[in-house]
Short mmCIF file of C-alpha atoms in Angstrom, two decimals:
data_model
loop_
_atom_site.label_atom_id
_atom_site.label_comp_id
_atom_site.label_asym_id
_atom_site.label_seq_id
_atom_site.Cartn_x
_atom_site.Cartn_y
_atom_site.Cartn_z
CA MET A 240 160.69 198.53 70.68
CA ASN A 241 160.87 196.04 68.06
CA PRO A 242 163.87 194.15 67.34
CA GLU A 243 165.99 195.10 64.22
CA VAL A 244 168.04 192.22 64.74
CA SER A 245 167.01 188.35 65.63
CA VAL A 246 170.03 186.13 66.95
CA ILE A 247 168.55 182.20 66.75
CA ILE A 248 170.24 179.72 68.79
CA PRO A 249 169.78 175.90 68.44
CA CYS A 250 170.67 174.13 71.54
CA HIS A 251 170.51 170.21 72.25
CA ASN A 252 171.98 169.03 75.45
CA SER A 253 174.09 172.03 75.86
CA GLU A 254 173.88 172.54 79.63
CA ASN A 255 178.14 172.91 79.58
CA THR A 256 178.40 175.63 76.77
CA ILE A 257 174.85 177.64 76.69
CA GLN A 258 175.43 179.95 79.33
CA ARG A 259 178.74 181.00 77.67
CA CYS A 260 176.93 181.37 74.28
CA ILE A 261 173.94 183.38 75.92
CA ASP A 262 176.31 185.81 77.98
CA SER A 263 178.60 186.67 75.01
CA LEU A 264 175.25 187.81 73.44
CA THR A 265 173.37 189.53 76.10
CA ASN A 266 176.79 191.50 76.67
CA GLN A 267 177.10 193.09 73.04
CA ALA A 268 178.56 196.19 72.63
CA THR A 269 175.84 197.88 70.51
CA ASP A 270 172.72 200.13 70.78
CA ILE A 271 170.93 198.35 67.77
CA PRO A 272 167.72 196.30 69.53
CA TYR A 273 167.89 192.67 69.17
CA GLU A 274 166.29 189.57 70.39
CA LEU A 275 167.63 186.08 71.15
CA VAL A 276 165.53 183.45 69.85
CA ILE A 277 166.70 180.10 71.54
CA ILE A 278 165.37 176.91 70.33
CA ASN A 279 165.71 174.01 72.74
CA ASP A 280 165.91 171.05 70.56
CA GLY A 281 164.63 168.28 72.86
CA SER A 282 167.29 168.38 75.35
CA THR A 283 167.18 165.72 78.26
CA ASP A 284 170.05 167.29 80.32
CA ASN A 285 169.70 170.45 82.33
CA THR A 286 169.59 172.77 79.09
CA ALA A 287 166.21 173.85 80.02
CA GLU A 288 167.08 174.65 83.67
CA VAL A 289 169.67 177.01 82.57
CA LEU A 290 167.66 178.75 79.85
CA ASN A 291 164.94 179.14 82.37
CA SER A 292 167.27 181.02 84.51
CA TYR A 293 167.59 183.84 82.10
CA ALA A 294 165.23 186.97 82.53
CA ASP A 295 164.80 189.70 79.66
CA THR A 296 167.71 191.81 79.70
CA SER A 297 167.85 195.62 78.97
CA LYS A 298 169.39 195.11 75.97
CA SER A 299 167.75 192.17 74.16
CA SER A 300 164.74 190.07 74.82
CA ILE A 301 165.05 186.21 75.13
CA LYS A 302 162.54 183.90 73.55
CA ASN A 303 162.73 180.02 74.87
CA ASN A 304 161.18 177.66 72.86
CA LYS A 305 161.15 173.94 73.11
CA ILE A 306 160.86 170.88 70.55
CA ARG A 307 159.57 168.00 71.99
CA SER A 308 161.98 165.59 70.44
CA ASN A 309 165.50 166.30 69.04
CA GLN A 310 164.91 166.94 65.39
CA GLY A 311 168.12 168.69 64.37
CA ALA A 312 169.78 172.03 63.91
CA TRP A 313 167.88 172.28 60.39
CA ALA A 314 164.30 172.16 62.07
CA ALA A 315 165.37 174.19 65.08
CA ARG A 316 166.68 177.21 62.92
CA LYS A 317 163.55 176.99 60.83
CA ILE A 318 161.19 177.29 63.92
CA GLY A 319 163.47 180.16 65.04
CA ILE A 320 163.12 181.83 61.64
CA GLU A 321 159.31 181.88 61.98
CA LEU A 322 159.39 183.01 65.65
CA SER A 323 161.86 185.98 65.00
CA LYS A 324 160.74 189.35 64.74
CA GLY A 325 163.78 191.50 63.60
CA SER A 326 164.62 192.71 59.99
CA TYR A 327 167.85 190.80 60.10
CA ILE A 328 168.69 187.75 61.35
CA ALA A 329 171.96 186.07 62.70
CA PHE A 330 172.53 182.58 64.25
CA LEU A 331 175.00 181.25 66.94
CA ASP A 332 175.68 177.46 67.79
CA SER A 333 175.15 176.85 71.47
CA ASP A 334 178.66 175.64 71.83
CA ASP A 335 180.31 179.02 70.31
CA ALA A 336 180.55 182.43 71.62
CA ALA A 337 180.09 185.93 70.05
CA ARG A 338 182.58 188.46 70.04
CA PRO A 339 181.27 191.73 71.70
CA MET A 340 181.01 193.55 68.62
CA MET A 341 179.49 190.71 66.61
CA ILE A 342 176.00 192.37 66.12
CA GLU A 343 177.35 195.81 65.62
CA SER A 344 179.91 195.00 62.91
CA LEU A 345 177.44 192.99 60.77
CA TYR A 346 174.58 195.15 61.10
CA ARG A 347 176.67 198.12 60.27
CA LYS A 348 178.25 196.78 57.06
CA ILE A 349 175.09 195.23 55.84
CA LYS A 350 173.41 198.62 56.08
CA GLN A 351 176.36 200.51 54.47
CA THR A 352 176.36 198.33 51.44
CA ASN A 353 172.73 197.67 51.23
CA GLY A 354 173.75 193.86 51.46
CA ASP A 355 171.64 190.54 51.42
CA ILE A 356 174.02 188.59 53.44
CA CYS A 357 177.06 190.00 55.37
CA VAL A 358 179.86 187.69 56.28
CA GLY A 359 182.29 188.14 59.19
CA ALA A 360 185.55 186.87 60.16
CA PHE A 361 185.76 184.20 62.73
CA ARG A 362 188.15 182.54 65.04
CA ARG A 363 188.89 178.80 65.33
CA VAL A 364 189.52 178.01 68.96
CA SER A 365 190.25 174.82 70.68
CA PRO A 366 188.07 174.05 73.72
CA ASP A 367 190.45 175.59 76.05
CA ALA A 368 190.08 178.85 74.01
CA LYS A 369 193.54 178.66 72.21
CA THR A 370 193.47 180.20 68.45
CA LEU A 371 194.02 177.49 65.93
CA SER A 372 193.16 180.11 63.11
CA THR A 373 191.47 183.22 61.94
CA GLU A 374 189.52 183.14 58.77
CA PHE A 375 187.90 185.64 56.51
CA ALA A 376 189.73 188.64 58.39
CA ASN A 377 191.26 190.37 54.94
CA GLU A 378 189.48 193.00 53.32
CA ARG A 379 186.88 191.96 50.57
CA ASP A 380 184.92 193.80 48.00
CA THR A 381 181.31 193.36 48.37
CA ILE A 382 180.32 190.79 45.70
CA ASP A 383 177.24 190.72 43.17
CA MET A 384 176.57 186.82 43.04
CA SER A 385 174.55 187.25 39.85
CA SER A 386 177.57 188.44 38.02
CA ASP A 387 179.62 185.32 39.17
CA TYR A 388 178.06 182.67 40.94
CA GLY A 389 181.25 180.79 41.12
CA THR A 390 182.02 183.04 44.23
CA ILE A 391 179.82 180.69 46.03
CA LEU A 392 182.68 178.49 46.21
CA GLU A 393 184.73 180.67 48.33
CA ILE A 394 182.10 181.35 50.96
CA ASN A 395 181.93 179.02 54.22
CA PRO A 396 178.38 177.91 54.50
CA ALA A 397 178.04 178.04 58.18
CA PRO A 398 175.39 180.47 59.06
CA TRP A 399 177.04 181.65 62.26
CA ASN A 400 179.32 184.16 61.22
CA LYS A 401 176.69 186.06 59.04
CA LEU A 402 174.00 188.31 59.14
CA PHE A 403 170.82 187.75 56.75
CA LYS A 404 167.99 189.96 55.52
CA ALA A 405 165.34 188.40 57.25
CA ASP A 406 162.88 188.17 54.15
CA VAL A 407 165.35 185.87 52.45
CA LEU A 408 165.10 183.53 55.18
CA LYS A 409 161.31 183.40 55.56
CA THR A 410 160.66 182.28 52.21
CA THR A 411 162.99 179.50 51.96
CA ASP A 412 161.55 175.95 51.33
CA ASP A 413 161.60 173.24 53.97
CA ILE A 414 163.46 170.13 53.38
CA LEU A 415 162.11 166.70 54.19
CA PRO A 416 163.62 164.65 55.93
CA HIS A 417 165.23 167.06 57.85
CA PRO A 418 168.95 167.54 56.75
CA LYS A 419 171.34 166.42 59.66
CA MET A 420 174.17 167.19 57.00
CA PHE A 421 174.71 170.04 54.43
CA ASP A 422 171.89 171.93 56.33
CA ASP A 423 174.02 175.11 56.39
CA LEU A 424 174.97 174.68 52.97
CA CYS A 425 171.43 174.02 51.92
CA MET A 426 170.29 177.40 53.67
CA LEU A 427 173.07 179.46 51.63
CA ILE A 428 171.98 177.97 48.69
CA GLN A 429 168.42 178.36 49.16
CA SER A 430 169.15 182.03 50.14
CA ILE A 431 170.95 182.80 46.94
CA ALA A 432 168.13 181.24 44.99
CA GLN A 433 165.90 183.53 46.80
CA GLY A 434 167.83 186.36 45.82
CA ALA A 435 170.55 187.12 48.09
CA ASN A 436 172.88 188.04 45.39
CA LYS A 437 174.66 191.17 47.23
CA ILE A 438 177.30 189.91 49.83
CA CYS A 439 179.49 192.19 51.96
CA PHE A 440 182.20 191.40 54.36
CA THR A 441 183.49 192.61 57.62
CA PRO A 442 187.22 191.62 58.63
CA GLU A 443 186.16 191.96 62.20
CA VAL A 444 186.32 188.77 64.17
CA VAL A 445 182.56 188.30 64.90
CA VAL A 446 182.59 184.46 66.49
CA ASP A 447 184.66 182.32 68.44
CA TYR A 448 184.05 178.94 66.51
CA TYR A 449 184.89 176.14 69.16
CA VAL A 450 186.28 173.14 67.88
CA ASN A 451 184.46 169.90 69.02
CA GLN A 452 185.79 166.68 68.10
CA ASN A 453 182.40 164.92 68.75
CA SER A 454 180.58 167.38 66.74
CA VAL A 455 178.63 165.87 63.46
CA ILE A 456 181.03 167.38 61.06
CA ASN A 457 183.97 165.51 63.13
CA SER A 458 182.30 162.38 63.54
CA VAL A 459 180.76 161.50 59.89
CA LYS A 460 179.09 158.41 59.29
CA LEU A 461 178.09 157.31 55.49
CA ILE A 462 174.38 157.11 56.66
CA GLU A 463 174.85 160.82 57.65
CA VAL A 464 176.59 161.54 54.23
CA GLU A 465 173.79 159.96 52.32
CA ASN A 466 171.10 161.84 54.29
CA GLY A 467 172.96 164.92 53.27
CA ARG A 468 173.38 163.84 49.74
CA LYS A 469 169.71 163.61 49.35
CA ALA A 470 168.76 167.19 51.06
CA LEU A 471 171.46 168.67 48.73
CA ALA A 472 170.13 167.38 45.58
CA GLN A 473 166.67 168.28 46.66
CA THR A 474 167.84 171.90 47.47
CA ILE A 475 169.73 172.39 43.91
CA LYS A 476 166.79 171.00 42.34
CA ARG A 477 164.66 173.53 43.69
CA SER A 478 166.92 176.18 43.29
CA ILE A 479 167.93 175.94 39.95
CA GLN A 480 164.04 176.11 39.14
CA LYS A 481 163.85 179.46 40.91
CA LYS A 482 167.40 180.88 39.48
CA THR A 483 167.42 179.34 35.88
CA GLU A 484 170.70 180.43 34.61
CA ASP A 485 173.14 177.95 33.34
CA ASP A 486 175.94 179.62 35.09
CA PHE A 487 174.44 179.29 38.52
CA LYS A 488 173.38 175.54 37.65
CA GLU A 489 177.01 174.70 37.14
CA ALA A 490 178.33 176.71 40.27
CA LEU A 491 175.92 174.24 42.30
CA GLN A 492 177.38 171.25 40.06
CA ALA A 493 181.00 172.41 41.51
CA VAL A 494 179.54 172.82 44.90
CA ALA A 495 178.14 169.43 44.99
CA PHE A 496 181.66 167.98 44.38
CA GLU A 497 183.46 170.57 46.20
CA HIS A 498 181.09 169.53 49.96
CA LEU A 499 180.02 166.26 48.96
CA LEU A 500 182.94 164.29 47.30
CA VAL A 501 186.18 166.10 48.46
CA SER A 502 185.01 167.22 52.17
CA MET A 503 183.05 164.25 52.75
CA THR A 504 185.48 162.04 51.56
CA TYR A 505 188.26 163.68 53.87
CA ARG A 506 185.65 163.25 56.74
CA LEU A 507 185.07 159.66 56.17
CA ALA A 508 188.80 158.91 56.00
CA GLN A 509 189.14 159.96 59.47
CA GLY A 510 186.98 156.75 60.70
CA ASN A 511 187.01 153.13 59.44
CA GLU A 512 183.63 152.85 58.07
CA ILE A 513 184.69 153.30 54.32
CA SER A 514 188.08 153.55 52.31
CA PRO A 515 188.67 156.93 50.29
CA ARG A 516 188.60 154.91 47.41
CA ASP A 517 185.43 153.67 47.88
CA SER A 518 184.27 156.80 49.05
CA ILE A 519 184.96 158.53 45.84
CA ASN A 520 183.75 155.71 43.97
CA LEU A 521 180.32 155.99 45.86
CA ILE A 522 180.01 159.44 45.72
CA THR A 523 180.99 159.47 42.10
CA GLN A 524 177.96 157.48 41.48
CA TRP A 525 175.75 159.83 43.65
CA LEU A 526 177.14 162.71 41.54
CA ASN A 527 176.50 161.31 38.10
CA ALA A 528 172.82 160.40 39.12
CA ASP A 529 172.05 163.92 40.60
CA TYR A 530 174.24 166.12 38.38
CA LYS A 531 174.20 165.06 34.66
CA GLY A 532 177.18 166.69 33.09
CA TRP A 533 178.69 167.97 36.60
CA LYS A 534 182.28 167.18 35.05
CA ASN A 535 181.47 169.77 32.53
CA SER A 536 181.32 172.62 35.04
CA LYS A 537 183.12 175.66 33.98
CA TYR A 538 183.58 176.54 37.74
CA LEU A 539 185.90 173.37 37.43
CA LYS A 540 187.94 174.37 34.68
CA LEU A 541 191.64 175.89 34.82
CA SER A 542 190.20 178.67 32.48
CA TYR A 543 187.96 180.12 35.34
CA CYS A 544 189.68 178.89 38.28
CA ARG A 545 193.29 180.49 37.47
CA ARG A 546 191.61 183.93 36.99
CA ASN A 547 189.86 183.78 40.26
CA GLY A 548 192.31 182.00 42.46
CA GLY A 549 192.28 181.20 46.14
CA ALA A 550 189.34 178.39 46.84
CA CYS A 551 188.99 177.98 43.12
CA LYS A 552 192.51 176.95 42.14
CA ARG A 553 192.14 174.52 45.46
CA LEU A 554 189.11 172.93 43.94
CA TRP A 555 190.68 172.70 40.70
CA LEU A 556 193.69 171.07 41.99
CA ALA A 557 191.39 168.56 43.52
CA TYR A 558 189.47 168.06 40.73
CA GLN A 559 192.51 167.22 38.88
CA LEU A 560 193.65 164.75 41.39
CA TYR A 561 190.41 163.17 41.25
CA ARG A 562 190.75 162.61 37.59
CA LEU A 563 194.41 161.23 38.46
CA ASN A 564 192.85 158.85 40.89
CA LEU A 565 195.01 160.50 43.32
CA LEU A 566 192.45 162.24 45.50
CA GLY A 567 192.04 159.33 47.74
CA ALA A 568 195.78 158.88 48.53
CA LEU A 569 196.21 162.94 49.27
CA LEU A 570 193.25 162.99 51.44
CA THR A 571 194.39 159.89 53.54
CA ALA A 572 197.73 161.57 53.89
CA TYR A 573 196.23 164.79 54.88
CA SER A 574 193.96 163.25 57.66
CA LEU A 575 197.01 161.72 59.17
CA ILE A 576 198.87 164.63 59.41
CA THR A 577 196.02 166.80 60.81
CA ASP A 578 195.37 163.93 63.22
CA LYS A 579 199.07 163.97 64.33
CA LEU A 580 199.13 167.56 64.45
CA ASN A 581 195.87 168.03 66.10
CA PHE A 582 194.88 170.73 63.33
CA ASP A 583 191.41 170.79 62.05
CA ILE A 584 190.83 171.24 58.39
CA LYS A 585 189.73 174.47 57.38
CA TRP A 586 186.63 175.75 55.55
#
């Protein structure tokens, strides 16, 4: 029987977590036929031995493909997409775990709504599996992205709590050099540019996301942010050539401010490589070079953000603090507070 769902798992040196990840997927409570497509991204530890210990199960077939050198999650996911046979594609990182109803919940909802992407709730958990927060667990209406592109600002870009129509992902462009930062955001933007306008939500928790302080997003270097800047600019340029509405362009300009300046300045503030003030000044130069007129985006204005609330209001507040030269001080204080409380920033 052909799989209806493909779950792609990129892994690199994951010998300590990959078994938990795979077991969480082979034990799904569903009758939907699915496959696991595991991409071993140049691991040099015992990851390959762990993967080879798995045989096909009665519920899911396992494909194990190895990349000779570590090329990063973007390249591994692209290879996984090419190999996948399902009508729908999900992702899971090798250090996370699927909840037993992950496939069932996402699949039933996306079929019920005829959606292009289904977003599920997830738990952020500590390494010892203590719950830090639960997110996207509220009931949400299905949205039509083409009627309000600003809703992209409220969706976490990570692919691991989502189910995509395979046709959308199989037509996305490659990015060179492969992004080490914003790879997930680039995939989401490309999916929408390819026509994934209908996005549905399920409040059921589908993934346990393990907060790893050693992950790329929690140990950001300036060179990685610059790599992400180039990948994001490349993605946005291509995307607005495919979807030419001015509203889409303005929404992506706001996305660049949200993820590049606000999020990355916060992440960089946790290290000693560059001060928040210098980070804001540098990233402002990048935004001015890559996105002419970004400060005029309607998605950063009070009239839009007050009407839509939630993440839009927080983004508007960040933009006002930026304009008043107070954003750096706030992000520094927030970084110190979250570090002392051992609390990781939410999406």
